[in-house]
CSV table of C-alpha atoms in Angstrom, one decimal:
chain,number,residue,atom,x,y,z
W,1,UNK,CA,77.5,-53.2,1.0
W,2,UNK,CA,79.6,-52.7,-2.1
W,3,UNK,CA,79.7,-50.1,-4.0
W,4,UNK,CA,78.4,-51.3,-7.2
W,5,UNK,CA,75.0,-52.1,-4.3
W,6,UNK,CA,75.0,-48.4,-3.5
W,7,UNK,CA,75.2,-47.2,-7.1
W,8,UNK,CA,72.4,-49.5,-7.7
W,9,UNK,CA,70.4,-48.5,-5.3
W,10,UNK,CA,70.6,-44.3,-5.5
W,11,UNK,CA,68.1,-44.7,-8.9
W,12,UNK,CA,66.0,-46.5,-6.7
W,13,UNK,CA,65.8,-44.3,-3.9
W,14,UNK,CA,66.0,-40.8,-6.1
W,15,UNK,CA,62.0,-42.6,-7.8
W,16,UNK,CA,61.1,-43.0,-4.6
W,17,UNK,CA,61.7,-39.5,-3.2
W,18,UNK,CA,59.5,-38.3,-6.3
W,19,UNK,CA,56.7,-40.6,-5.6
W,20,UNK,CA,57.1,-39.5,-2.3
W,21,UNK,CA,57.0,-35.6,-3.5
W,22,UNK,CA,54.2,-36.5,-5.8
W,23,UNK,CA,51.9,-38.1,-3.6
W,24,UNK,CA,52.2,-35.2,-0.8
W,25,UNK,CA,51.2,-32.6,-3.9
W,26,UNK,CA,48.0,-34.4,-4.8
W,27,UNK,CA,45.9,-32.8,-1.8
W,28,UNK,CA,47.1,-29.5,-2.6
W,29,UNK,CA,46.4,-30.0,-6.6
W,30,UNK,CA,43.2,-31.8,-5.0
W,31,UNK,CA,42.3,-28.2,-3.4
W,32,UNK,CA,43.5,-26.2,-6.4
W,33,UNK,CA,41.0,-28.6,-8.9
W,34,UNK,CA,38.2,-28.0,-5.3
W,35,UNK,CA,38.8,-24.4,-6.1
W,36,UNK,CA,38.5,-24.1,-9.7
W,37,UNK,CA,35.5,-25.8,-9.7
W,38,UNK,CA,33.9,-24.0,-6.8
W,39,UNK,CA,34.6,-20.8,-9.1
W,40,UNK,CA,33.0,-21.9,-11.9
W,41,UNK,CA,29.9,-22.8,-10.5
W,42,UNK,CA,29.7,-19.7,-8.3
W,43,UNK,CA,28.3,-17.6,-10.6
W,44,UNK,CA,26.1,-20.4,-12.1
W,45,UNK,CA,21.8,-20.1,-12.4
W,46,UNK,CA,19.7,-20.4,-9.9
W,47,UNK,CA,18.0,-23.8,-9.6
W,48,UNK,CA,14.3,-23.0,-10.1
W,49,UNK,CA,11.2,-25.7,-9.1
W,50,UNK,CA,7.4,-25.1,-9.7
W,51,UNK,CA,5.2,-26.3,-8.0
W,52,UNK,CA,0.6,-26.5,-7.4
W,53,UNK,CA,-1.4,-27.8,-4.3
W,54,UNK,CA,-2.8,-29.1,-6.6
W,55,UNK,CA,-3.8,-31.2,-10.1
W,56,UNK,CA,-7.3,-31.2,-9.7
W,57,UNK,CA,-8.7,-27.6,-8.7
W,58,UNK,CA,-12.7,-26.6,-8.8
W,59,UNK,CA,-14.0,-23.6,-10.1
W,60,UNK,CA,-13.8,-20.1,-7.5
W,61,UNK,CA,-12.0,-23.0,-5.0
W,62,UNK,CA,-8.5,-20.9,-5.0
W,63,UNK,CA,-5.5,-23.1,-5.4
W,64,UNK,CA,-1.9,-22.0,-4.9
W,65,UNK,CA,1.5,-21.8,-7.7
W,66,UNK,CA,4.7,-21.8,-6.3
W,67,UNK,CA,7.8,-20.6,-7.3
W,68,UNK,CA,11.3,-22.0,-5.4
W,69,UNK,CA,14.4,-20.3,-6.2
W,70,UNK,CA,17.7,-21.8,-5.0
W,71,UNK,CA,21.7,-20.5,-5.3
W,72,UNK,CA,23.9,-18.4,-4.2
W,73,UNK,CA,22.2,-15.3,-5.6
W,74,UNK,CA,18.3,-16.4,-5.1
W,75,UNK,CA,18.3,-13.9,-2.0
W,76,UNK,CA,18.9,-10.4,-4.8
W,77,UNK,CA,15.6,-11.8,-6.5
W,78,UNK,CA,13.0,-10.5,-7.7
W,79,UNK,CA,9.6,-8.5,-9.8
W,80,UNK,CA,8.5,-12.5,-9.6
W,81,UNK,CA,6.0,-13.0,-12.7
W,82,UNK,CA,2.9,-15.6,-13.5
W,83,UNK,CA,1.1,-16.1,-16.7
W,84,UNK,CA,-2.7,-17.3,-16.5
W,85,UNK,CA,-4.9,-19.0,-19.4
W,86,UNK,CA,-7.6,-16.5,-19.8
W,87,UNK,CA,-10.7,-16.6,-17.1
W,88,UNK,CA,-7.9,-17.5,-14.5
W,89,UNK,CA,-7.7,-14.4,-11.3
W,90,UNK,CA,-4.4,-14.6,-9.2
W,91,UNK,CA,-3.6,-12.7,-6.1
W,92,UNK,CA,0.1,-12.1,-5.1
W,93,UNK,CA,2.8,-13.4,-4.8
W,94,UNK,CA,3.6,-13.9,-1.0
W,95,UNK,CA,7.5,-13.7,-1.2
W,96,UNK,CA,9.5,-15.8,1.6
W,97,UNK,CA,13.1,-16.6,2.0
W,98,UNK,CA,14.0,-19.4,2.7
W,99,UNK,CA,17.1,-21.8,4.4
W,100,UNK,CA,18.5,-25.1,4.0
W,101,UNK,CA,21.2,-27.6,5.6
W,102,UNK,CA,22.1,-30.9,4.2
W,103,UNK,CA,24.6,-33.1,6.6
W,104,UNK,CA,26.6,-35.5,4.4
W,105,UNK,CA,30.6,-35.7,4.8
W,106,UNK,CA,30.1,-32.1,5.3
W,107,UNK,CA,27.2,-29.7,6.3
W,108,UNK,CA,26.2,-27.5,3.2
W,109,UNK,CA,23.7,-24.3,3.6
W,110,UNK,CA,21.2,-23.4,0.9
W,111,UNK,CA,19.7,-20.2,1.1
W,112,UNK,CA,16.7,-19.1,-1.5
W,113,UNK,CA,12.8,-17.2,-2.3
W,114,UNK,CA,9.9,-18.9,-2.6
W,115,UNK,CA,6.8,-17.2,-4.4
W,116,UNK,CA,3.1,-18.3,-3.9
W,117,UNK,CA,0.9,-17.2,-6.2
W,118,UNK,CA,-3.2,-17.5,-5.4
W,119,UNK,CA,-5.4,-18.8,-8.5
W,120,UNK,CA,-8.7,-19.0,-9.2
W,121,UNK,CA,-10.7,-20.2,-12.4
W,122,UNK,CA,-13.7,-19.5,-13.3
W,123,UNK,CA,-14.3,-22.3,-15.6
W,124,UNK,CA,-14.1,-26.2,-16.0
W,125,UNK,CA,-11.1,-27.7,-18.2
W,126,UNK,CA,-7.8,-28.6,-18.7
W,127,UNK,CA,-5.3,-25.6,-18.6
W,128,UNK,CA,-1.8,-24.4,-19.0
W,129,UNK,CA,-0.4,-22.4,-16.7
W,130,UNK,CA,2.9,-20.6,-16.7
W,131,UNK,CA,5.4,-20.6,-16.8
W,132,UNK,CA,6.6,-18.7,-13.6
W,133,UNK,CA,9.1,-16.2,-13.9
W,134,UNK,CA,12.1,-14.3,-11.4
W,135,UNK,CA,14.5,-11.5,-12.4
W,136,UNK,CA,18.2,-12.3,-10.3
W,137,UNK,CA,20.5,-9.6,-10.7
W,138,UNK,CA,20.2,-8.1,-15.0
W,139,UNK,CA,18.5,-11.8,-15.9
W,140,UNK,CA,15.5,-13.2,-15.4
W,141,UNK,CA,14.9,-17.4,-15.6
W,142,UNK,CA,11.9,-19.0,-15.9
W,143,UNK,CA,9.9,-22.1,-14.6
W,144,UNK,CA,8.2,-24.8,-15.6
W,145,UNK,CA,4.3,-24.7,-16.8
W,146,UNK,CA,2.2,-27.0,-14.3
W,147,UNK,CA,-1.4,-28.6,-16.3
W,148,UNK,CA,-4.1,-29.1,-13.9
W,149,UNK,CA,-7.9,-29.9,-14.6
W,150,UNK,CA,-11.0,-27.5,-13.6
W,151,UNK,CA,-13.6,-29.5,-12.4
W,152,UNK,CA,-17.0,-28.2,-12.0
W,153,UNK,CA,-17.8,-26.3,-8.8
W,154,UNK,CA,-18.9,-28.9,-6.1
W,155,UNK,CA,-17.8,-32.1,-7.9
W,156,UNK,CA,-13.8,-31.8,-6.5
W,157,UNK,CA,-13.3,-34.9,-3.9
W,158,UNK,CA,-12.9,-33.8,-0.2
W,159,UNK,CA,-9.5,-32.9,0.7
W,160,UNK,CA,-7.9,-35.4,3.9
W,161,UNK,CA,-4.2,-34.4,5.4
W,162,UNK,CA,-1.7,-36.1,4.2
W,163,UNK,CA,-0.9,-38.4,7.3
W,164,UNK,CA,-4.8,-39.5,7.3
W,165,UNK,CA,-5.2,-41.6,4.2
W,166,UNK,CA,-8.7,-43.1,6.8
W,167,UNK,CA,-10.1,-39.9,7.2
W,168,UNK,CA,-9.9,-40.2,11.0
W,169,UNK,CA,-8.5,-36.3,11.9
W,170,UNK,CA,-5.2,-35.6,13.6
W,171,UNK,CA,-3.6,-37.7,16.1
W,172,UNK,CA,-4.7,-36.5,19.5
W,173,UNK,CA,-2.7,-34.4,21.6
W,174,UNK,CA,-1.0,-32.9,18.5
W,175,UNK,CA,-3.3,-31.0,17.0
W,176,UNK,CA,-1.9,-29.4,13.9
W,177,UNK,CA,1.2,-31.5,13.6
W,178,UNK,CA,0.5,-33.4,10.5
W,179,UNK,CA,-1.3,-30.4,8.6
W,180,UNK,CA,-0.9,-29.7,4.9
W,181,UNK,CA,0.8,-26.5,4.6
W,182,UNK,CA,-1.1,-26.0,1.5
W,183,UNK,CA,-4.2,-26.3,3.2
W,184,UNK,CA,-3.7,-22.7,4.2
W,185,UNK,CA,-4.9,-21.9,0.8
W,186,UNK,CA,-8.2,-23.3,1.3
W,187,UNK,CA,-8.2,-21.8,4.3
W,188,UNK,CA,-9.4,-18.4,3.2
W,189,UNK,CA,-9.4,-16.3,6.8
W,190,UNK,CA,-5.5,-17.6,7.4
W,191,UNK,CA,-4.1,-17.0,3.8
W,192,UNK,CA,-3.7,-13.1,4.4
W,193,UNK,CA,-3.6,-11.5,7.6
W,194,UNK,CA,-6.8,-9.6,9.2
W,195,UNK,CA,-8.2,-7.1,6.8
W,196,UNK,CA,-8.1,-3.4,8.8
W,197,UNK,CA,-10.9,-2.3,10.4
W,198,UNK,CA,-12.3,0.2,8.5
W,199,UNK,CA,-12.8,-2.6,5.8
W,200,UNK,CA,-15.2,-5.0,8.4
W,201,UNK,CA,-19.0,-4.4,7.7
W,202,UNK,CA,-21.8,-6.8,9.1
W,203,UNK,CA,-23.6,-7.2,6.2
W,204,UNK,CA,-23.3,-7.9,3.0
W,205,UNK,CA,-25.6,-5.6,0.5
W,206,UNK,CA,-25.5,-8.6,-2.3
W,207,UNK,CA,-24.2,-12.2,-1.9
W,208,UNK,CA,-21.9,-11.6,-5.2
W,209,UNK,CA,-21.2,-7.7,-5.1
W,210,UNK,CA,-21.4,-4.7,-3.8
W,211,UNK,CA,-20.3,-0.8,-2.9
W,212,UNK,CA,-20.1,0.2,0.7
W,213,UNK,CA,-19.6,4.2,1.3
W,214,UNK,CA,-18.9,6.4,4.7
W,215,UNK,CA,-18.4,9.3,6.0
W,216,UNK,CA,-16.7,9.8,9.2
W,217,UNK,CA,-17.5,11.8,11.2
W,218,UNK,CA,-21.2,12.2,10.1
W,219,UNK,CA,-22.0,15.1,12.4
W,220,UNK,CA,-19.6,18.0,12.1
W,221,UNK,CA,-19.6,22.2,11.6
W,222,UNK,CA,-19.6,23.9,8.4
W,223,UNK,CA,-16.3,23.7,6.9
W,224,UNK,CA,-15.1,21.4,9.6
W,225,UNK,CA,-13.2,18.1,7.3
W,226,UNK,CA,-15.0,14.5,7.2
W,227,UNK,CA,-13.2,12.0,5.0
W,228,UNK,CA,-15.3,9.9,3.0
W,229,UNK,CA,-15.0,6.4,2.0
W,230,UNK,CA,-16.0,3.9,-1.1
W,231,UNK,CA,-15.4,0.3,-0.3
W,232,UNK,CA,-15.9,-2.4,-3.4
W,233,UNK,CA,-16.5,-6.0,-2.0
W,234,UNK,CA,-16.5,-9.1,-4.4
W,235,UNK,CA,-17.6,-12.8,-3.8
W,236,UNK,CA,-15.7,-14.4,-6.3
W,237,UNK,CA,-12.3,-13.4,-5.8
W,238,UNK,CA,-10.3,-10.5,-7.4
W,239,UNK,CA,-12.2,-8.1,-9.6
W,240,UNK,CA,-10.6,-4.7,-11.7
W,241,UNK,CA,-12.4,-1.6,-11.8
W,242,UNK,CA,-14.5,-0.8,-15.1
W,243,UNK,CA,-17.1,2.3,-16.1
W,244,UNK,CA,-17.4,4.3,-12.7
W,245,UNK,CA,-19.7,7.5,-12.0
W,246,UNK,CA,-18.6,9.7,-9.0
W,247,UNK,CA,-21.1,10.4,-6.2
W,248,UNK,CA,-22.1,13.7,-6.7
W,249,UNK,CA,-21.1,16.5,-3.7
W,250,UNK,CA,-22.5,20.0,-4.8
W,251,UNK,CA,-22.1,21.1,-0.8
W,252,UNK,CA,-18.9,20.0,-0.5
W,253,UNK,CA,-15.2,21.0,-1.3
W,254,UNK,CA,-13.2,18.1,-2.0
W,255,UNK,CA,-9.7,16.7,-2.0
W,256,UNK,CA,-9.4,13.5,-3.2
W,257,UNK,CA,-6.5,11.0,-1.6
W,258,UNK,CA,-7.7,7.5,-3.3
W,259,UNK,CA,-9.1,8.4,-6.6
W,260,UNK,CA,-8.8,5.0,-7.9
W,261,UNK,CA,-9.2,1.2,-7.0
W,262,UNK,CA,-5.6,0.7,-9.1
W,263,UNK,CA,-2.5,-0.2,-6.7
W,264,UNK,CA,-5.2,-0.1,-4.2
W,265,UNK,CA,-4.3,-3.2,-1.7
W,266,UNK,CA,-7.1,-5.7,-1.5
W,267,UNK,CA,-8.1,-8.1,1.4
W,268,UNK,CA,-10.1,-11.0,2.8
W,269,UNK,CA,-13.3,-9.9,4.6
W,270,UNK,CA,-15.5,-12.6,5.9
W,271,UNK,CA,-18.4,-11.5,6.5
W,272,UNK,CA,-21.4,-14.5,7.5
W,273,UNK,CA,-20.1,-17.5,5.7
W,274,UNK,CA,-18.9,-15.6,2.2
W,275,UNK,CA,-15.4,-14.8,2.5
W,276,UNK,CA,-15.2,-11.5,-0.1
W,277,UNK,CA,-12.5,-9.9,-2.0
W,278,UNK,CA,-12.5,-5.9,-0.7
W,279,UNK,CA,-10.7,-3.2,-1.9
W,280,UNK,CA,-10.9,0.8,-1.3
W,281,UNK,CA,-11.8,2.8,-4.7
W,282,UNK,CA,-12.0,6.6,-2.9
W,283,UNK,CA,-11.0,8.3,-0.3
W,284,UNK,CA,-12.0,12.2,-0.1
W,285,UNK,CA,-11.4,15.0,2.2
W,286,UNK,CA,-15.0,16.7,2.5
W,287,UNK,CA,-15.5,20.0,3.8
W,288,UNK,CA,-19.1,21.2,3.8
W,289,UNK,CA,-20.3,24.6,2.8
W,290,UNK,CA,-23.1,25.0,4.1
W,291,UNK,CA,-25.7,23.4,7.3
W,292,UNK,CA,-28.5,21.0,7.0
W,293,UNK,CA,-28.5,17.4,6.1
W,294,UNK,CA,-26.4,17.4,3.1
W,295,UNK,CA,-25.8,14.7,0.6
W,296,UNK,CA,-23.5,12.6,-1.0
W,297,UNK,CA,-24.7,10.7,-3.8
W,298,UNK,CA,-24.0,7.0,-4.8
W,299,UNK,CA,-21.1,6.2,-6.5
W,300,UNK,CA,-21.8,3.3,-9.1
W,301,UNK,CA,-18.7,0.8,-10.6
W,302,UNK,CA,-18.8,-2.1,-12.6
W,303,UNK,CA,-16.8,-5.4,-11.6
W,304,UNK,CA,-14.2,-6.6,-13.9
W,305,UNK,CA,-13.1,-10.1,-14.7
W,306,UNK,CA,-14.2,-13.9,-15.8
W,307,UNK,CA,-15.8,-14.3,-12.3
W,308,UNK,CA,-18.4,-11.8,-12.6
W,309,UNK,CA,-19.5,-10.4,-15.9
W,310,UNK,CA,-16.9,-11.8,-18.7
W,311,UNK,CA,-17.3,-10.6,-21.8
W,312,UNK,CA,-19.6,-7.2,-20.5
W,313,UNK,CA,-18.0,-4.0,-21.1
W,314,UNK,CA,-19.3,-2.4,-18.4
W,315,UNK,CA,-18.7,-5.4,-16.1
W,316,UNK,CA,-21.1,-6.0,-13.3
W,317,UNK,CA,-22.2,-3.2,-12.7
W,318,UNK,CA,-22.8,-2.3,-8.9
W,319,UNK,CA,-23.7,1.2,-6.8
W,320,UNK,CA,-23.6,2.1,-3.6
W,321,UNK,CA,-26.1,4.2,-1.0
W,322,UNK,CA,-26.1,7.7,-0.7
W,323,UNK,CA,-24.5,8.9,2.6
W,324,UNK,CA,-26.0,11.7,4.5
W,325,UNK,CA,-24.1,14.3,6.8
W,326,UNK,CA,-25.7,16.7,8.9
W,327,UNK,CA,-23.9,20.1,9.5
W,328,UNK,CA,-24.4,22.8,12.0
W,329,UNK,CA,-23.0,26.1,12.9
W,330,UNK,CA,-20.5,25.9,15.6
W,331,UNK,CA,-22.4,27.4,19.1
W,332,UNK,CA,-23.0,31.2,19.1
W,333,UNK,CA,-22.7,31.5,22.9
W,334,UNK,CA,-18.7,32.5,23.2
W,335,UNK,CA,-18.7,33.1,19.6
W,336,UNK,CA,-16.0,36.1,18.8
W,337,UNK,CA,-16.2,39.2,17.0
W,338,UNK,CA,-14.7,38.6,13.6
W,339,UNK,CA,-15.3,35.0,13.1
W,340,UNK,CA,-16.1,33.9,9.9
W,341,UNK,CA,-18.5,31.1,9.3
W,342,UNK,CA,-16.4,27.9,8.2
W,343,UNK,CA,-12.9,28.8,9.9
W,344,UNK,CA,-12.4,25.5,11.4
W,345,UNK,CA,-9.4,23.8,12.6
W,346,UNK,CA,-6.3,24.8,14.4
W,347,UNK,CA,-3.9,27.4,12.9
W,348,UNK,CA,-1.0,29.4,13.2
W,349,UNK,CA,-0.2,33.3,11.8
W,350,UNK,CA,3.5,34.5,10.9
W,351,UNK,CA,4.2,37.6,9.7
W,352,UNK,CA,7.1,39.8,8.3
W,353,UNK,CA,7.6,43.9,7.3
W,354,UNK,CA,10.0,44.9,5.5
W,355,UNK,CA,11.6,47.6,5.7
W,356,UNK,CA,11.3,49.0,8.5
W,357,UNK,CA,11.7,53.0,7.9
W,358,UNK,CA,10.7,54.6,4.6
W,359,UNK,CA,9.6,58.1,3.3
W,360,UNK,CA,6.0,59.1,3.7
W,361,UNK,CA,4.0,57.9,0.8
W,362,UNK,CA,6.4,54.9,0.4
W,363,UNK,CA,5.0,51.2,1.2
W,364,UNK,CA,6.0,48.6,2.7
W,365,UNK,CA,5.9,44.5,2.2
W,366,UNK,CA,3.8,42.7,4.5
W,367,UNK,CA,4.2,38.9,4.4
W,368,UNK,CA,1.7,36.8,6.1
W,369,UNK,CA,2.1,33.1,6.3
W,370,UNK,CA,-1.1,31.2,7.9
W,371,UNK,CA,-0.5,26.9,8.6
W,372,UNK,CA,-1.9,24.6,10.4
W,373,UNK,CA,-4.7,21.6,10.2
W,374,UNK,CA,-8.5,22.1,8.8
W,375,UNK,CA,-9.7,24.5,6.3
W,376,UNK,CA,-7.6,27.2,5.3
W,377,UNK,CA,-9.5,30.8,4.9
W,378,UNK,CA,-9.3,31.9,1.7
W,379,UNK,CA,-8.5,35.8,3.1
W,380,UNK,CA,-7.5,37.5,5.8
W,381,UNK,CA,-8.4,41.1,7.0
W,382,UNK,CA,-5.9,43.7,7.6
W,383,UNK,CA,-6.0,45.6,10.6
W,384,UNK,CA,-7.4,48.8,10.0
W,385,UNK,CA,-4.8,51.4,11.3
W,386,UNK,CA,-5.0,55.3,10.1
W,387,UNK,CA,-2.4,56.3,7.9
W,388,UNK,CA,-2.2,52.8,6.5
W,389,UNK,CA,-4.0,52.1,3.2
W,390,UNK,CA,-3.9,48.2,2.1
W,391,UNK,CA,-3.7,47.1,-1.5
W,392,UNK,CA,-5.4,43.4,-2.4
W,393,UNK,CA,-2.2,40.9,-1.7
W,394,UNK,CA,-1.2,38.1,-3.8
W,395,UNK,CA,-1.8,34.7,-2.6
W,396,UNK,CA,0.4,31.6,-2.9
W,397,UNK,CA,-0.9,28.6,-1.4
W,398,UNK,CA,-0.4,24.8,-0.9
W,399,UNK,CA,-2.9,22.6,0.4
W,400,UNK,CA,-3.1,18.7,0.8
W,401,UNK,CA,-4.5,15.9,2.2
W,402,UNK,CA,-3.5,14.9,5.8
W,403,UNK,CA,-4.9,11.4,7.2
W,404,UNK,CA,-8.8,12.4,7.7
W,405,UNK,CA,-8.2,16.3,7.1
W,406,UNK,CA,-6.3,18.5,5.8
W,407,UNK,CA,-2.8,20.2,6.0
W,408,UNK,CA,-1.0,23.0,4.9
W,409,UNK,CA,-0.4,27.1,3.9
W,410,UNK,CA,-1.3,29.7,2.3
W,411,UNK,CA,0.7,33.2,1.5
W,412,UNK,CA,-0.6,36.4,1.5
W,413,UNK,CA,1.8,39.1,0.1
W,414,UNK,CA,0.3,42.6,1.0
W,415,UNK,CA,1.5,46.0,-0.1
W,416,UNK,CA,0.7,48.6,2.8
W,417,UNK,CA,1.1,52.4,1.6
W,418,UNK,CA,2.1,54.4,4.8
W,419,UNK,CA,0.3,58.0,4.4
W,420,UNK,CA,1.5,60.0,7.7
W,421,UNK,CA,4.7,60.4,9.4
W,422,UNK,CA,6.7,59.3,13.0
W,423,UNK,CA,6.3,56.2,14.0
W,424,UNK,CA,3.5,54.2,12.9
W,425,UNK,CA,1.7,50.9,14.1
W,426,UNK,CA,0.9,48.4,11.9
W,427,UNK,CA,-1.4,46.7,13.7
W,428,UNK,CA,-1.9,42.8,13.7
W,429,UNK,CA,-3.7,40.4,12.0
W,430,UNK,CA,-6.2,38.4,14.0
W,431,UNK,CA,-8.2,35.1,12.7
W,432,UNK,CA,-10.7,33.4,14.6
W,433,UNK,CA,-11.3,29.8,14.5
W,434,UNK,CA,-13.5,26.7,15.6
W,435,UNK,CA,-11.1,24.3,16.9
W,436,UNK,CA,-12.9,20.7,16.5
W,437,UNK,CA,-10.6,18.9,18.7
W,438,UNK,CA,-10.9,21.4,21.5
W,439,UNK,CA,-14.6,22.1,21.3
W,440,UNK,CA,-13.9,25.4,21.6
W,441,UNK,CA,-13.2,29.2,19.4
W,442,UNK,CA,-9.7,30.0,19.3
W,443,UNK,CA,-7.6,32.8,18.0
W,444,UNK,CA,-4.2,33.1,15.8
W,445,UNK,CA,-2.8,36.1,15.8
W,446,UNK,CA,0.6,38.1,14.3
W,447,UNK,CA,1.8,41.3,15.2
W,448,UNK,CA,3.6,43.7,12.7
W,449,UNK,CA,4.9,46.3,15.0
W,450,UNK,CA,5.7,49.7,13.9
W,451,UNK,CA,7.5,51.2,10.6
W,452,UNK,CA,9.3,54.5,10.9
W,453,UNK,CA,8.5,57.0,8.7
């Protein structure tokens, strides 16, 4: 090759090398571009989708509204809300997490939340429902509204499975394979978990709404705590409590656990062919203070909501039956000396004495703590010892309902004056009581020891 040819080849070689360097850099630039784009979308707002189980609902027939939230931060979502037109009731939402995968050139994974409300309309018409919304982080995001037509009760078409256009039923051998997932909304027994046993009853006292009151146990001894409960049942979906009147209970001490229905869970209870919405409206620990056939009076309540008594301030009023409790004395056989009628439970006594060395005529502090389950006595009997004078105690207490009984403590702070010299025995505090769990009398005891004077 001539020198001239070599000289002219160098620019071409340099250009080719530059081109190759640029080509090799393109994947890196492309990767950087992708990273930049990904970074810009990482903090993007979540994607929301609103759906409805049917566009043609019926009066008093439940349907579902669903809000799906998708995105990297979707699982941080909470505080779901749904705006309803006047005359609608809802329960829920049920919240579920889900993950989806897509496989193309690469496999992608997305995650999110799904909130489902159960909605019931009380009158026909065309309505706009929503929008539903969700709080993600510090921001609230809103979905779309949906428009539905509500038909009179019984006028809607019979629903068919999505893969059964001719109404022939599910394919043999594959029960439930092609079930419509939204059908669970109209299958009231499957929509919610089974109601707790305490809500179950064999008979509806009224086909529309009623109140059922119970006492457990129904036979007790004087001073033995029992649990009073009242439940409201409505056949037209959710309701709210209006204008309640409390039951009379003159022969009982009362320690409330549930004072109204606010914040209480609602449950679906099938009674015969009807599914009722049931809510606990009262729960109280009661302690009978005398023997006999004692009566807890009826409780009344107004059922509020458009499905029950729309526009009536007191709602649809219902009243329970009175509850009767048989109260007897504990057995006379084996009853210890010093037992006071009404001392029932399981108790422990503890005591502290200070100081242990005093001058004649001085006083000591005696603090006695009574604790346990049951009807804690309001007073104790100090031991009677020569040379010891007891003053009235200062009493502090904390007594709370615990499960189906009472639990807590009372602290009695005594001052005992010592009137003789020598080693003075203070004696023991003793509390005989009836234990309903063991069905026998027992005694709690706290020994005080002696004081040197």
